[in-house]
mmCIF file of C-alpha atoms and ligand atoms in Angstrom:
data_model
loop_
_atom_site.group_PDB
_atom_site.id
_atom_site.type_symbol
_atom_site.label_atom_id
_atom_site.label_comp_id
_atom_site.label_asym_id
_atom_site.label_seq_id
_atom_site.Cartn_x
_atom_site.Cartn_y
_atom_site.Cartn_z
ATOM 1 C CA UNK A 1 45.952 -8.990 -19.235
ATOM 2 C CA UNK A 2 42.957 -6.320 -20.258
ATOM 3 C CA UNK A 3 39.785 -7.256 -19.203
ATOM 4 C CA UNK A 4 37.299 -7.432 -21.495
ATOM 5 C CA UNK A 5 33.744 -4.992 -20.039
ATOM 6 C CA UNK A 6 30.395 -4.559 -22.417
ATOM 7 C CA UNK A 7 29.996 -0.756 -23.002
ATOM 8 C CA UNK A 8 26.972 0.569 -23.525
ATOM 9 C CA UNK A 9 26.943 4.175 -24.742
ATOM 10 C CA UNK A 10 23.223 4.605 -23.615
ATOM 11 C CA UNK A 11 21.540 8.014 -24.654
ATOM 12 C CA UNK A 12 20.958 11.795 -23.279
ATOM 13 C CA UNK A 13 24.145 12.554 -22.459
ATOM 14 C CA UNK A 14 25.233 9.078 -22.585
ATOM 15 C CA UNK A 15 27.427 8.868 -25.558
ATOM 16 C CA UNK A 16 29.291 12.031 -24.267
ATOM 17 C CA UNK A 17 30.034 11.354 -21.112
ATOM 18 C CA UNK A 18 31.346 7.852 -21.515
ATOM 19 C CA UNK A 19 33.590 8.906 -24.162
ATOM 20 C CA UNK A 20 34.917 11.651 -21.789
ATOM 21 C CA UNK A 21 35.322 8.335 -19.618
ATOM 22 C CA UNK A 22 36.978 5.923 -21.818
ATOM 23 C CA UNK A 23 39.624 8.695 -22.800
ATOM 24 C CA UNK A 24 39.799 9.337 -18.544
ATOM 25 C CA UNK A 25 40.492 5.604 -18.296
ATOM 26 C CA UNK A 26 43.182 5.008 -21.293
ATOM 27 C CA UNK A 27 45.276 8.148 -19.097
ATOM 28 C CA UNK A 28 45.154 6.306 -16.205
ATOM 29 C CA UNK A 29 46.184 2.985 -17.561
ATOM 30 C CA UNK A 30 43.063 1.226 -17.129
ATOM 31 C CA UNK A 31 43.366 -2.808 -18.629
ATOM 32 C CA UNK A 32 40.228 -2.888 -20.073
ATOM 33 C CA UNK A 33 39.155 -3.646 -23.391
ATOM 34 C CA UNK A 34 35.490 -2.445 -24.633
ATOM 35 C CA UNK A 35 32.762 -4.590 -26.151
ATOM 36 C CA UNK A 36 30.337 -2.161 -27.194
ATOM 37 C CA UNK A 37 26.732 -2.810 -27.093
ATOM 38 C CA UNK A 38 23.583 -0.597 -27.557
ATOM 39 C CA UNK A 39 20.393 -0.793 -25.452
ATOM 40 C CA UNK A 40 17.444 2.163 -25.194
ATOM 41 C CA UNK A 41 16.813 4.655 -27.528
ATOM 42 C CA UNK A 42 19.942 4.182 -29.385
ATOM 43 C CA UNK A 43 18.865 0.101 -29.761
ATOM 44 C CA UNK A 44 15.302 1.078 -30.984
ATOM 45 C CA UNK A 45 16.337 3.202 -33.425
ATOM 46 C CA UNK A 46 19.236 1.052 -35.087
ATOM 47 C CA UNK A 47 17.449 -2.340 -34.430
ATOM 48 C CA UNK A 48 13.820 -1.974 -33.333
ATOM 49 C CA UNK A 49 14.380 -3.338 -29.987
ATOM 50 C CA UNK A 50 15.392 -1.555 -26.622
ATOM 51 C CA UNK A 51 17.558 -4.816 -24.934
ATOM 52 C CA UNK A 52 18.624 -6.998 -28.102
ATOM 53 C CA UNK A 53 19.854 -10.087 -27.297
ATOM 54 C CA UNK A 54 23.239 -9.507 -28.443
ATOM 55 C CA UNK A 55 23.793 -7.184 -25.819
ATOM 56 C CA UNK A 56 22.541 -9.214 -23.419
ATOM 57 C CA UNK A 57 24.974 -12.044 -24.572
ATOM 58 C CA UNK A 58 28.062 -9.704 -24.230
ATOM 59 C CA UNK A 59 27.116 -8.748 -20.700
ATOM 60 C CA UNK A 60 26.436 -13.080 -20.007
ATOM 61 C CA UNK A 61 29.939 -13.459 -21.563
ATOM 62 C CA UNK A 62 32.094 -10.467 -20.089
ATOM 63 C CA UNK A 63 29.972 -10.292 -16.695
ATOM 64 C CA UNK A 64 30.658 -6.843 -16.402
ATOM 65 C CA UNK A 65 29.276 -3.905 -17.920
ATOM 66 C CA UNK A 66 29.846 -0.097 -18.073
ATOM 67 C CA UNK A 67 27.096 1.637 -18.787
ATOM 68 C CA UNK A 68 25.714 5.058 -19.582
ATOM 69 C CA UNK A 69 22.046 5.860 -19.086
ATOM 70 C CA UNK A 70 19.228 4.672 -20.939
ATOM 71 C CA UNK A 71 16.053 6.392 -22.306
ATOM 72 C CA UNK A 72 13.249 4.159 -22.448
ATOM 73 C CA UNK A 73 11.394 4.573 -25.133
ATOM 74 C CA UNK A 74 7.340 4.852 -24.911
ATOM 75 C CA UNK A 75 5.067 1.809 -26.081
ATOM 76 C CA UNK A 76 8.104 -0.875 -26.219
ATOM 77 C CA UNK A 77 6.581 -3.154 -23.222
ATOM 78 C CA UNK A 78 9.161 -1.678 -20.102
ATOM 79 C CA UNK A 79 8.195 0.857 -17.343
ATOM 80 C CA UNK A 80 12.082 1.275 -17.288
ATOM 81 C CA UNK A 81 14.902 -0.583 -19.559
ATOM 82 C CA UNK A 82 17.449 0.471 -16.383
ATOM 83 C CA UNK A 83 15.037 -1.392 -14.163
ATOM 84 C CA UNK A 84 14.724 -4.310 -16.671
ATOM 85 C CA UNK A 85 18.444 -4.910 -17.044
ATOM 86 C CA UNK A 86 18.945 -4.657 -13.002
ATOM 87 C CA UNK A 87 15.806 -7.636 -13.196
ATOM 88 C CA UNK A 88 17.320 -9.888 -16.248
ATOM 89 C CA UNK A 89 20.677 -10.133 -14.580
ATOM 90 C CA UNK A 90 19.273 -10.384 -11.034
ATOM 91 C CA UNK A 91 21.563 -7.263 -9.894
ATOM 92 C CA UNK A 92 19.856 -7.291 -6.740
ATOM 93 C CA UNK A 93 22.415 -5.029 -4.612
ATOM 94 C CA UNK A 94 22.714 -1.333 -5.926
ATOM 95 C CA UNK A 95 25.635 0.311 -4.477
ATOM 96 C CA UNK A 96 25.786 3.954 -4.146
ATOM 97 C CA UNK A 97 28.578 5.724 -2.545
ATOM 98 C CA UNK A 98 28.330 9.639 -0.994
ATOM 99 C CA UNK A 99 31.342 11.336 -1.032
ATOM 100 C CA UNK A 100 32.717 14.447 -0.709
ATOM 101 C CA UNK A 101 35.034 15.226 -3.585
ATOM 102 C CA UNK A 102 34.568 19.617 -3.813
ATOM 103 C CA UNK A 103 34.633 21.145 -0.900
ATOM 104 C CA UNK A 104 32.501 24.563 -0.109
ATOM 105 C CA UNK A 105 29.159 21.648 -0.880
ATOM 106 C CA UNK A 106 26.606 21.877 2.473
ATOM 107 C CA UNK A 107 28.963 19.623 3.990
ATOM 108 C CA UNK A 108 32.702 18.640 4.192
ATOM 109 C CA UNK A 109 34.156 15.261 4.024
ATOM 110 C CA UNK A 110 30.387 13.348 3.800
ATOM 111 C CA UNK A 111 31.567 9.426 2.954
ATOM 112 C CA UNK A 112 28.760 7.409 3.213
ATOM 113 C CA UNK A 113 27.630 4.428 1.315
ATOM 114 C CA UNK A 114 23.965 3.426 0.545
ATOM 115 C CA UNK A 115 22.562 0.238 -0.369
ATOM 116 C CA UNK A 116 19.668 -0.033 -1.986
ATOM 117 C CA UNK A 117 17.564 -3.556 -2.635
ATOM 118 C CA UNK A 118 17.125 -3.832 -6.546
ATOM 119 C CA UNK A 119 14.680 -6.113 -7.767
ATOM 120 C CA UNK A 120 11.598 -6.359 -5.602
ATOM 121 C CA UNK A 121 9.346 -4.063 -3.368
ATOM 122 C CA UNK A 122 7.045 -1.622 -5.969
ATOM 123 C CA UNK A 123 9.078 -2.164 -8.505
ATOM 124 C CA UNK A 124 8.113 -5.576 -9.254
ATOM 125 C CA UNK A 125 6.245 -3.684 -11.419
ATOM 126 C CA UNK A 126 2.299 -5.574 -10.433
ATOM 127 C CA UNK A 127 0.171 -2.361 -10.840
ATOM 128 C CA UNK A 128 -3.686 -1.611 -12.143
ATOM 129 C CA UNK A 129 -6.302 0.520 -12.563
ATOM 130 C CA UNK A 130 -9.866 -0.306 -10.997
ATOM 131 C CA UNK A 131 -13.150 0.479 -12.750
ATOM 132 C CA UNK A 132 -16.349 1.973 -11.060
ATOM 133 C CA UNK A 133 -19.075 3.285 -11.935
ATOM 134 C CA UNK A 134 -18.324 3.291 -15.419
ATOM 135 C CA UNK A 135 -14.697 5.087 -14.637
ATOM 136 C CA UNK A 136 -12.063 2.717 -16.095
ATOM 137 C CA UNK A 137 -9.760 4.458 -13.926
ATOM 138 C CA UNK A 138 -11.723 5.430 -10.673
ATOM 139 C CA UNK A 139 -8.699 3.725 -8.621
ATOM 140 C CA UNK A 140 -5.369 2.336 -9.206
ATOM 141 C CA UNK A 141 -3.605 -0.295 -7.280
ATOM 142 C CA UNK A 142 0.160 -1.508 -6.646
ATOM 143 C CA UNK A 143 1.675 -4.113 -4.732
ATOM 144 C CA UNK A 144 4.937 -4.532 -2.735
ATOM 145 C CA UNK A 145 6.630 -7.382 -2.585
ATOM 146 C CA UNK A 146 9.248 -8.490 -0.055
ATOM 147 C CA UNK A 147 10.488 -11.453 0.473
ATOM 148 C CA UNK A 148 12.665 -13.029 3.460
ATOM 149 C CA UNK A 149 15.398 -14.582 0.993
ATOM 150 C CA UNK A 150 15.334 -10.887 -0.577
ATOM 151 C CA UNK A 151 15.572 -8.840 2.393
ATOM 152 C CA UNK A 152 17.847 -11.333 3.865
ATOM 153 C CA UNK A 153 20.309 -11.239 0.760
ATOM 154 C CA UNK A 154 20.284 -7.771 0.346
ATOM 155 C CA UNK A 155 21.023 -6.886 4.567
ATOM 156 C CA UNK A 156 23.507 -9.594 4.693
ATOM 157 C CA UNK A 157 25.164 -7.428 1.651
ATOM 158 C CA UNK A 158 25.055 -4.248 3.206
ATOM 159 C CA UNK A 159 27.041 -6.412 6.143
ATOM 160 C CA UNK A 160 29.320 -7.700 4.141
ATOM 161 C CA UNK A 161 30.535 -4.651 2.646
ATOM 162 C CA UNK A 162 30.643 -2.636 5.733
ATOM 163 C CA UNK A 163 32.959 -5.836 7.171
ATOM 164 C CA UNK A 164 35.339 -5.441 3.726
ATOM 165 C CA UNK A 165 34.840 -1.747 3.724
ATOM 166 C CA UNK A 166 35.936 -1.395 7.564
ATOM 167 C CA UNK A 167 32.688 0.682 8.086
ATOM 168 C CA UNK A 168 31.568 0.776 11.744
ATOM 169 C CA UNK A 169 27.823 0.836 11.209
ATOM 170 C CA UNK A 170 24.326 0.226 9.095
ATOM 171 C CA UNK A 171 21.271 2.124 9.707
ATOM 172 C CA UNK A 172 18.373 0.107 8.363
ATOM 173 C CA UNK A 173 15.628 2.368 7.011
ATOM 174 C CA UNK A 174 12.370 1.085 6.760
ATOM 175 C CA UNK A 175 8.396 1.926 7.094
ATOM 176 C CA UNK A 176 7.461 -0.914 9.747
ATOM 177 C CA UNK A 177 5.465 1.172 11.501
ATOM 178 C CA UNK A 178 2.521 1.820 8.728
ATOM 179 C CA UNK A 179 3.388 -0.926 6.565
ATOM 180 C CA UNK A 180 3.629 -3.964 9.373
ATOM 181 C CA UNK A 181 3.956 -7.155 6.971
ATOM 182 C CA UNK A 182 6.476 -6.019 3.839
ATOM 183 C CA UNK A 183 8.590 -3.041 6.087
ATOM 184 C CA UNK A 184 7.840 -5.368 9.409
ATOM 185 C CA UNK A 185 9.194 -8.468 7.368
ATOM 186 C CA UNK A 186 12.143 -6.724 5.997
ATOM 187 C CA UNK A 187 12.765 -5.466 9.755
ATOM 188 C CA UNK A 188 12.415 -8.552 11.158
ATOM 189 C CA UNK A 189 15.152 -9.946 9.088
ATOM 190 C CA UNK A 190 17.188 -6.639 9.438
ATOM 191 C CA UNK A 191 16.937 -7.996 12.935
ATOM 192 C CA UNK A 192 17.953 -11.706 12.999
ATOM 193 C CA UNK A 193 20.544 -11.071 10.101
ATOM 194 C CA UNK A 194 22.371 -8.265 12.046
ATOM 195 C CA UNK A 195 22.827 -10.822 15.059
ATOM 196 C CA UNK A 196 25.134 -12.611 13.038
ATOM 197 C CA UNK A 197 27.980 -9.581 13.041
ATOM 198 C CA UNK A 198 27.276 -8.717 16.476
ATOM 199 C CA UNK A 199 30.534 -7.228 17.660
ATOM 200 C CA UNK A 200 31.768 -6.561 14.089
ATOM 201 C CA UNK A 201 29.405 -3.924 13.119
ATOM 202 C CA UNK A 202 26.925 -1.855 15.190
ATOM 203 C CA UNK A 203 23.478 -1.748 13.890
ATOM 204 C CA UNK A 204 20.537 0.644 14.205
ATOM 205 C CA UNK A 205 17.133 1.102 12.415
ATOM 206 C CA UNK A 206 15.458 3.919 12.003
ATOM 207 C CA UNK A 207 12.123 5.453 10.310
ATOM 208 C CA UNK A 208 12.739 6.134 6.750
ATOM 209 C CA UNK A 209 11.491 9.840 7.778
ATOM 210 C CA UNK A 210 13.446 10.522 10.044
ATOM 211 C CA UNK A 211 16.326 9.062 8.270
ATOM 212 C CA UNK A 212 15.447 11.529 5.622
ATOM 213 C CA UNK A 213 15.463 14.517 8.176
ATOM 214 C CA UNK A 214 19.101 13.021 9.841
ATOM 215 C CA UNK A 215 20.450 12.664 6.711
ATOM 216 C CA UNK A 216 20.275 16.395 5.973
ATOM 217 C CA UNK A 217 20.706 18.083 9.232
ATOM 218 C CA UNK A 218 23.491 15.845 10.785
ATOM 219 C CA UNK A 219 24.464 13.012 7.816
ATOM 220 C CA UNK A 220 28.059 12.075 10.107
ATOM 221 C CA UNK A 221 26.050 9.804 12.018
ATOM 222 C CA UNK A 222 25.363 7.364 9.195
ATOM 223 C CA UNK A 223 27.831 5.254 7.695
ATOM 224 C CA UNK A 224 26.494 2.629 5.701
ATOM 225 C CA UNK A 225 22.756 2.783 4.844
ATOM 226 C CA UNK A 226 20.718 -0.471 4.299
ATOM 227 C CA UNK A 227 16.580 0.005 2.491
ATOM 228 C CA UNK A 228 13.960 -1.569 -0.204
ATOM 229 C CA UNK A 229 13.973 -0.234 -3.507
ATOM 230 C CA UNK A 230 11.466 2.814 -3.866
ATOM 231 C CA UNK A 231 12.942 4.112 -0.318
ATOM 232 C CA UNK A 232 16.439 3.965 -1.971
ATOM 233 C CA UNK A 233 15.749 5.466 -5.191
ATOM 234 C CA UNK A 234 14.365 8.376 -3.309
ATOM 235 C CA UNK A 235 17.203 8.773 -0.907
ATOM 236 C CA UNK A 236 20.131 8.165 -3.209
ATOM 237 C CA UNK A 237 18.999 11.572 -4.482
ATOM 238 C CA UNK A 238 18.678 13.203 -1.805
ATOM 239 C CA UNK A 239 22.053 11.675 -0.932
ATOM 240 C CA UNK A 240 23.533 13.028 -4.082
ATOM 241 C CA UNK A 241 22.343 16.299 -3.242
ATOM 242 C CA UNK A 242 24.903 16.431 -0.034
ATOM 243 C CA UNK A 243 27.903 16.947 -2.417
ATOM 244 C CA UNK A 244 27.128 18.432 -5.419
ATOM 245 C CA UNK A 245 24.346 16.881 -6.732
ATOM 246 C CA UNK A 246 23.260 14.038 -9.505
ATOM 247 C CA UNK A 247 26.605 14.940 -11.665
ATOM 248 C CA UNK A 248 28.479 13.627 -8.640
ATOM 249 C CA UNK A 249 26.784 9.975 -7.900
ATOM 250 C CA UNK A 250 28.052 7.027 -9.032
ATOM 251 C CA UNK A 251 26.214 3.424 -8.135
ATOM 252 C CA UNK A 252 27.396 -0.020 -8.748
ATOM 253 C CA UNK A 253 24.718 -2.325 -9.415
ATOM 254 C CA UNK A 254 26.088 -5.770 -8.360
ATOM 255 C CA UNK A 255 24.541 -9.853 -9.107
ATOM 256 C CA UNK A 256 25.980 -13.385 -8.386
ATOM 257 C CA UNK A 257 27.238 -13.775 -11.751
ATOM 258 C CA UNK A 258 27.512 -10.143 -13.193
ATOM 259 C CA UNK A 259 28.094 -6.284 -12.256
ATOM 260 C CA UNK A 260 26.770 -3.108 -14.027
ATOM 261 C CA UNK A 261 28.192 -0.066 -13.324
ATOM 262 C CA UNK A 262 26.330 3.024 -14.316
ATOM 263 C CA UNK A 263 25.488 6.837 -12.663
ATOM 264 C CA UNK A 264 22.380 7.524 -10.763
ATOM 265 C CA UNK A 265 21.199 9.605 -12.850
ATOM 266 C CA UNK A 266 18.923 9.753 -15.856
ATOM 267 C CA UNK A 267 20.020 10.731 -19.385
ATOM 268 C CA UNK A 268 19.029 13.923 -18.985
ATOM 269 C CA UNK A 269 17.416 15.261 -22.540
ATOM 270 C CA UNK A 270 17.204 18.638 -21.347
ATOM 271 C CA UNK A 271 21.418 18.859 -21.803
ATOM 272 C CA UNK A 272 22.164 16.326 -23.913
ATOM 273 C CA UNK A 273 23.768 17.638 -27.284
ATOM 274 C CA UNK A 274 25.090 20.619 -25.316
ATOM 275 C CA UNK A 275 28.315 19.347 -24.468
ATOM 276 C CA UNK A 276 27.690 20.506 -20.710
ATOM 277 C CA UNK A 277 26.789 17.565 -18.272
ATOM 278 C CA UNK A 278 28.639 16.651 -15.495
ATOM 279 C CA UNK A 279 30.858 13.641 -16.547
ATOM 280 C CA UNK A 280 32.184 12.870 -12.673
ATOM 281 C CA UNK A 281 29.255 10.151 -11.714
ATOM 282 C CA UNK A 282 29.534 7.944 -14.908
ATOM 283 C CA UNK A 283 33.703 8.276 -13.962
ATOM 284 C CA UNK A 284 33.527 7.193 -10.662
ATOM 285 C CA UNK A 285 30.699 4.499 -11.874
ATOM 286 C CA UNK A 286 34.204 3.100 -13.901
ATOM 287 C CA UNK A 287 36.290 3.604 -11.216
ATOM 288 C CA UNK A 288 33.870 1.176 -9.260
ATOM 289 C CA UNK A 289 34.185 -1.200 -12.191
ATOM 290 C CA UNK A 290 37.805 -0.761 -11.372
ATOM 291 C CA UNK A 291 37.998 -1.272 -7.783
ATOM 292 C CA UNK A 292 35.796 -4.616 -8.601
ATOM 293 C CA UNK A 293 38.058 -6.559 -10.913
ATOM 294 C CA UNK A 294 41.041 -5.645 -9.039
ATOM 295 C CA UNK A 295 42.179 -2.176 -10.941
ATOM 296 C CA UNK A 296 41.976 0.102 -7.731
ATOM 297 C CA UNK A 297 45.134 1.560 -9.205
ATOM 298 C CA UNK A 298 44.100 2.823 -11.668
ATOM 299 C CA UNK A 299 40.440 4.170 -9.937
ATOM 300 C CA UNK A 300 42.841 5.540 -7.492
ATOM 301 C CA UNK A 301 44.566 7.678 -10.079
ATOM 302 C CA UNK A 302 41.328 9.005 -11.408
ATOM 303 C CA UNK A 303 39.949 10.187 -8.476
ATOM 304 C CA UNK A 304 43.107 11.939 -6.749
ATOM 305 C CA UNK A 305 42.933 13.893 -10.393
ATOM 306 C CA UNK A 306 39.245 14.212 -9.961
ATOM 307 C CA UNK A 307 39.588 15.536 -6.621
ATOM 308 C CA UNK A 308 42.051 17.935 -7.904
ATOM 309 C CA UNK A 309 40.382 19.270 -10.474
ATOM 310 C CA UNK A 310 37.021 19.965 -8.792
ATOM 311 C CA UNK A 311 39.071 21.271 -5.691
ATOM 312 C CA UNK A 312 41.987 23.331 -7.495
ATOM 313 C CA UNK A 313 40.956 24.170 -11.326
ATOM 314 C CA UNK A 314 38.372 26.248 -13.156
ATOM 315 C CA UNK A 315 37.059 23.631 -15.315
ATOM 316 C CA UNK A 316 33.944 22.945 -13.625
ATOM 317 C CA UNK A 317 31.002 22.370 -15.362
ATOM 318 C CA UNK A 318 27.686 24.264 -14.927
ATOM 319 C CA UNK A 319 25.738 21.605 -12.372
ATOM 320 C CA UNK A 320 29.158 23.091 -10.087
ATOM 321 C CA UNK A 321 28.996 26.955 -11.017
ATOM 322 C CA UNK A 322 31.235 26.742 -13.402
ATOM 323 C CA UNK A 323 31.210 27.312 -17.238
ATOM 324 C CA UNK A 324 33.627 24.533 -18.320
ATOM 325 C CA UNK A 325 32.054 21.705 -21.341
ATOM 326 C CA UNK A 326 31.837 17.797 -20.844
ATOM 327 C CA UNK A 327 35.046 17.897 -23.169
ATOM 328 C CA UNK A 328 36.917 20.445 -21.290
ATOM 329 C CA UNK A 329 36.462 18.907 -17.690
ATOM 330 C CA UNK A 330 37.592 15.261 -19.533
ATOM 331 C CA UNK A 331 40.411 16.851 -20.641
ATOM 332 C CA UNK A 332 41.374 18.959 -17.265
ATOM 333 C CA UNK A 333 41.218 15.307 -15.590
ATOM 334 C CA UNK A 334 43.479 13.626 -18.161
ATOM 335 C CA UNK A 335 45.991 16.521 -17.802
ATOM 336 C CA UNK A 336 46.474 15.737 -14.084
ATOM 337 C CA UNK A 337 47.239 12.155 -14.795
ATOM 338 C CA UNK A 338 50.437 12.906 -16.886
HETATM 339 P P1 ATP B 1 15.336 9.329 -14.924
HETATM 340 O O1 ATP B 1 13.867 9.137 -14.796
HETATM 341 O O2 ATP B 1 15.998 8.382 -15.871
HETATM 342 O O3 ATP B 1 16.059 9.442 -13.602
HETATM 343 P P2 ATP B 1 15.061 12.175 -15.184
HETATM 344 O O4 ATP B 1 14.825 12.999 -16.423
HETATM 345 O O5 ATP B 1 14.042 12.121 -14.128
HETATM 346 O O6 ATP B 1 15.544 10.720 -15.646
HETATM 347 P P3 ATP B 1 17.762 12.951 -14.960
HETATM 348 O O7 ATP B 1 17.965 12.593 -16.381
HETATM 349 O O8 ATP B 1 18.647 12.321 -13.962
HETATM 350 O O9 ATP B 1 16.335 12.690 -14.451
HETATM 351 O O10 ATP B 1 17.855 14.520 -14.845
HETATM 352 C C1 ATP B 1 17.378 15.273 -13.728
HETATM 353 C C2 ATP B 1 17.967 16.686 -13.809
HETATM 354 O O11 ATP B 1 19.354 16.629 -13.453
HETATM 355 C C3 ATP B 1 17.906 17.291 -15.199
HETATM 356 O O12 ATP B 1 17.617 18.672 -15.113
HETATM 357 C C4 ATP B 1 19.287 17.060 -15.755
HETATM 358 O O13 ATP B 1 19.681 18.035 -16.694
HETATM 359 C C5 ATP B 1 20.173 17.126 -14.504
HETATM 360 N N1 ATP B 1 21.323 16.217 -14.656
HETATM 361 C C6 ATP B 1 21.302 14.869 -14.628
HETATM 362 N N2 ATP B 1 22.522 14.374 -14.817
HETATM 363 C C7 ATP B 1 23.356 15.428 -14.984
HETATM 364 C C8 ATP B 1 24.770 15.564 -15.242
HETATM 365 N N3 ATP B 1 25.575 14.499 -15.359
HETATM 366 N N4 ATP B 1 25.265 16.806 -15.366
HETATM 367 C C9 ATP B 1 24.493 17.887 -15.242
HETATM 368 N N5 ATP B 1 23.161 17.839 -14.993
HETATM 369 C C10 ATP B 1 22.593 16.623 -14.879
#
């Protein structure tokens, strides 16, 4: 029986690129049946508010939701309506696999899987400015938070998947050494919650600066990558950047009760209209959805044509060197699934 997802569009280069999806994921068979929402942008403009409460009650009702990304619109009360969904649904584990899918990248074969914590660190979003001397803005302050039943939740996830993934190892990457109570708690629980899969899966920690300088000069001796929020949002680009780039990196963003499944990157205004992005990361973003509720099928069919196209065909699209629209790409992928 289809499943029924909420689909949100989003904006940029949203709209585009999930309609090169949705036509990617009839080919390939996909049970799914589409409750379409709007959020951002797109939801100020047609009803004055960027997360109506509709949408939200489709995503309570389906528990799943594909979505594209949002532009958040200035002066409507959210640093970031990506960051406030992730909050309202409690989506506290963002999963965000590296792969390898075009070879000739900096690297071959790269398959790595990083986890980043979702909900709490910087992005708890307590920030000010300080007044002196008559300067309302002579300093500015923000504070971290970390707590031990959110560090534990989100290590004990990166564990978890690595046990049902078959992945050898987690590197925890963390700050500990400058900041001793939020990185030293998080470590500390790192720590005591790796204990419990002693024998299962080898652990390591490791500086998030030198993590960053591993990651680029040897990345085949991480597997699985564990870190807090701002750490992770930094990294997954950098990530991204081993094989191919933002158009390649798909994230899952996963809760008790619900999963959102979205690219890592932004909407991008500086394409969008052009018919040009990249539609691979919002793809494998749905083929996540599909490996989730049981349609790895179906993901698998997508990405053995994805695989083939960005390996074998000419219809890549300019983020890859190539010359080849949103449309045509969509349509190179379909054509390998018949
Ligand atoms: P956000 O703050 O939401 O991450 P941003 O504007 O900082 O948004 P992106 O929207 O991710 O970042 O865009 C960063 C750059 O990457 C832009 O130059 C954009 O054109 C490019 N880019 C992002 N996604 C794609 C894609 N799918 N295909 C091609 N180029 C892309």
């Amino acid at each position: 029986m289809a499943k029924t997802i909420t689909l949100i569009p989003g904006d940029g280069i949203g709209p585009r690129i999930v309609d090169a999806t949705l036509r990617i994921l009839d080919a390939a068979g996909a049970e799914l049946e589409y409750d379409r929402q709007i959020a951002g942008m797109a939801a100020v403009q047609e009803v004055a508010n960027p997360l109506p409460p509709e949408t939200i009650d489709s995503a309570e009702r389906t528990g799943l939701i594909l979505k594209g990304p949002l532009t958040t619109p200035v002066g409507v009360g959210f640093r970031s309506i990506n960051v406030a969904l992730r909050k309202e649904f409690d989506l506290y584990a963002a999963v965000r696999p590296v792969v390898t899918l075009m070879p000739g990248g900096r690297y071959e074969d790269i398959d790595l899987v990083l986890i980043r914590e979702n909900t709490e660190g910087l992005y708890v979003g307590v920030e000010h400015y300080i007044g002196m001397q008559g300067d309302p803005k002579a300093a500015a302050e923000s504070v971290m938070i970390v707590t031990r039943f959110g560090a534990r939740r989100i290590v004990r996830y990166a564990f978890d998947y690595a046990v049902a993934n078959g992945r050898r190892k987690v590197t925890f990457a963390h700050k500990a050494n400058i900041l001793k109570y939020t990185q030293g708690l998080f470590l500390d629980v790192g720590h005591e919650v790796a204990k419990e899969y002693e024998g299962q899966v080898e652990f390591e920690d490791m500086i998030i600066d030198a993590t960053a300088m591993h990651l680029v000069m040897n990345p085949y001796r991480f597997d699985v990558l564990v870190m807090e929020n701002m750490f992770g949002d930094i990294l997954s680009d950098l990530m991204a950047g081993l094989v191919g780039g933002l158009g390649m990196a798909p994230s899952g963003n996963i809760g008790e009760r619900l999963a959102m499944f979205e690219p890592v990157h932004g909407s991008a205004p500086d394409i969008a209209g052009l018919n040009i992005a990249n539609p691979t990361a919002q793809i494998l973003s749905a083929c996540m959805l599909l490996d989730h509720i049981g349609q790895a099928d179906a993901a698998g069919r997508i990405r053995t044509a994805i695989r083939s196209c960005l390996r074998e065909c000419d219809t890549l699209t300019r983020d890859l060197g190539g010359t080849a629209s949103t449309d045509e790409f969509a349509r190179s992928v379909v054509g390998r699934m018949r």
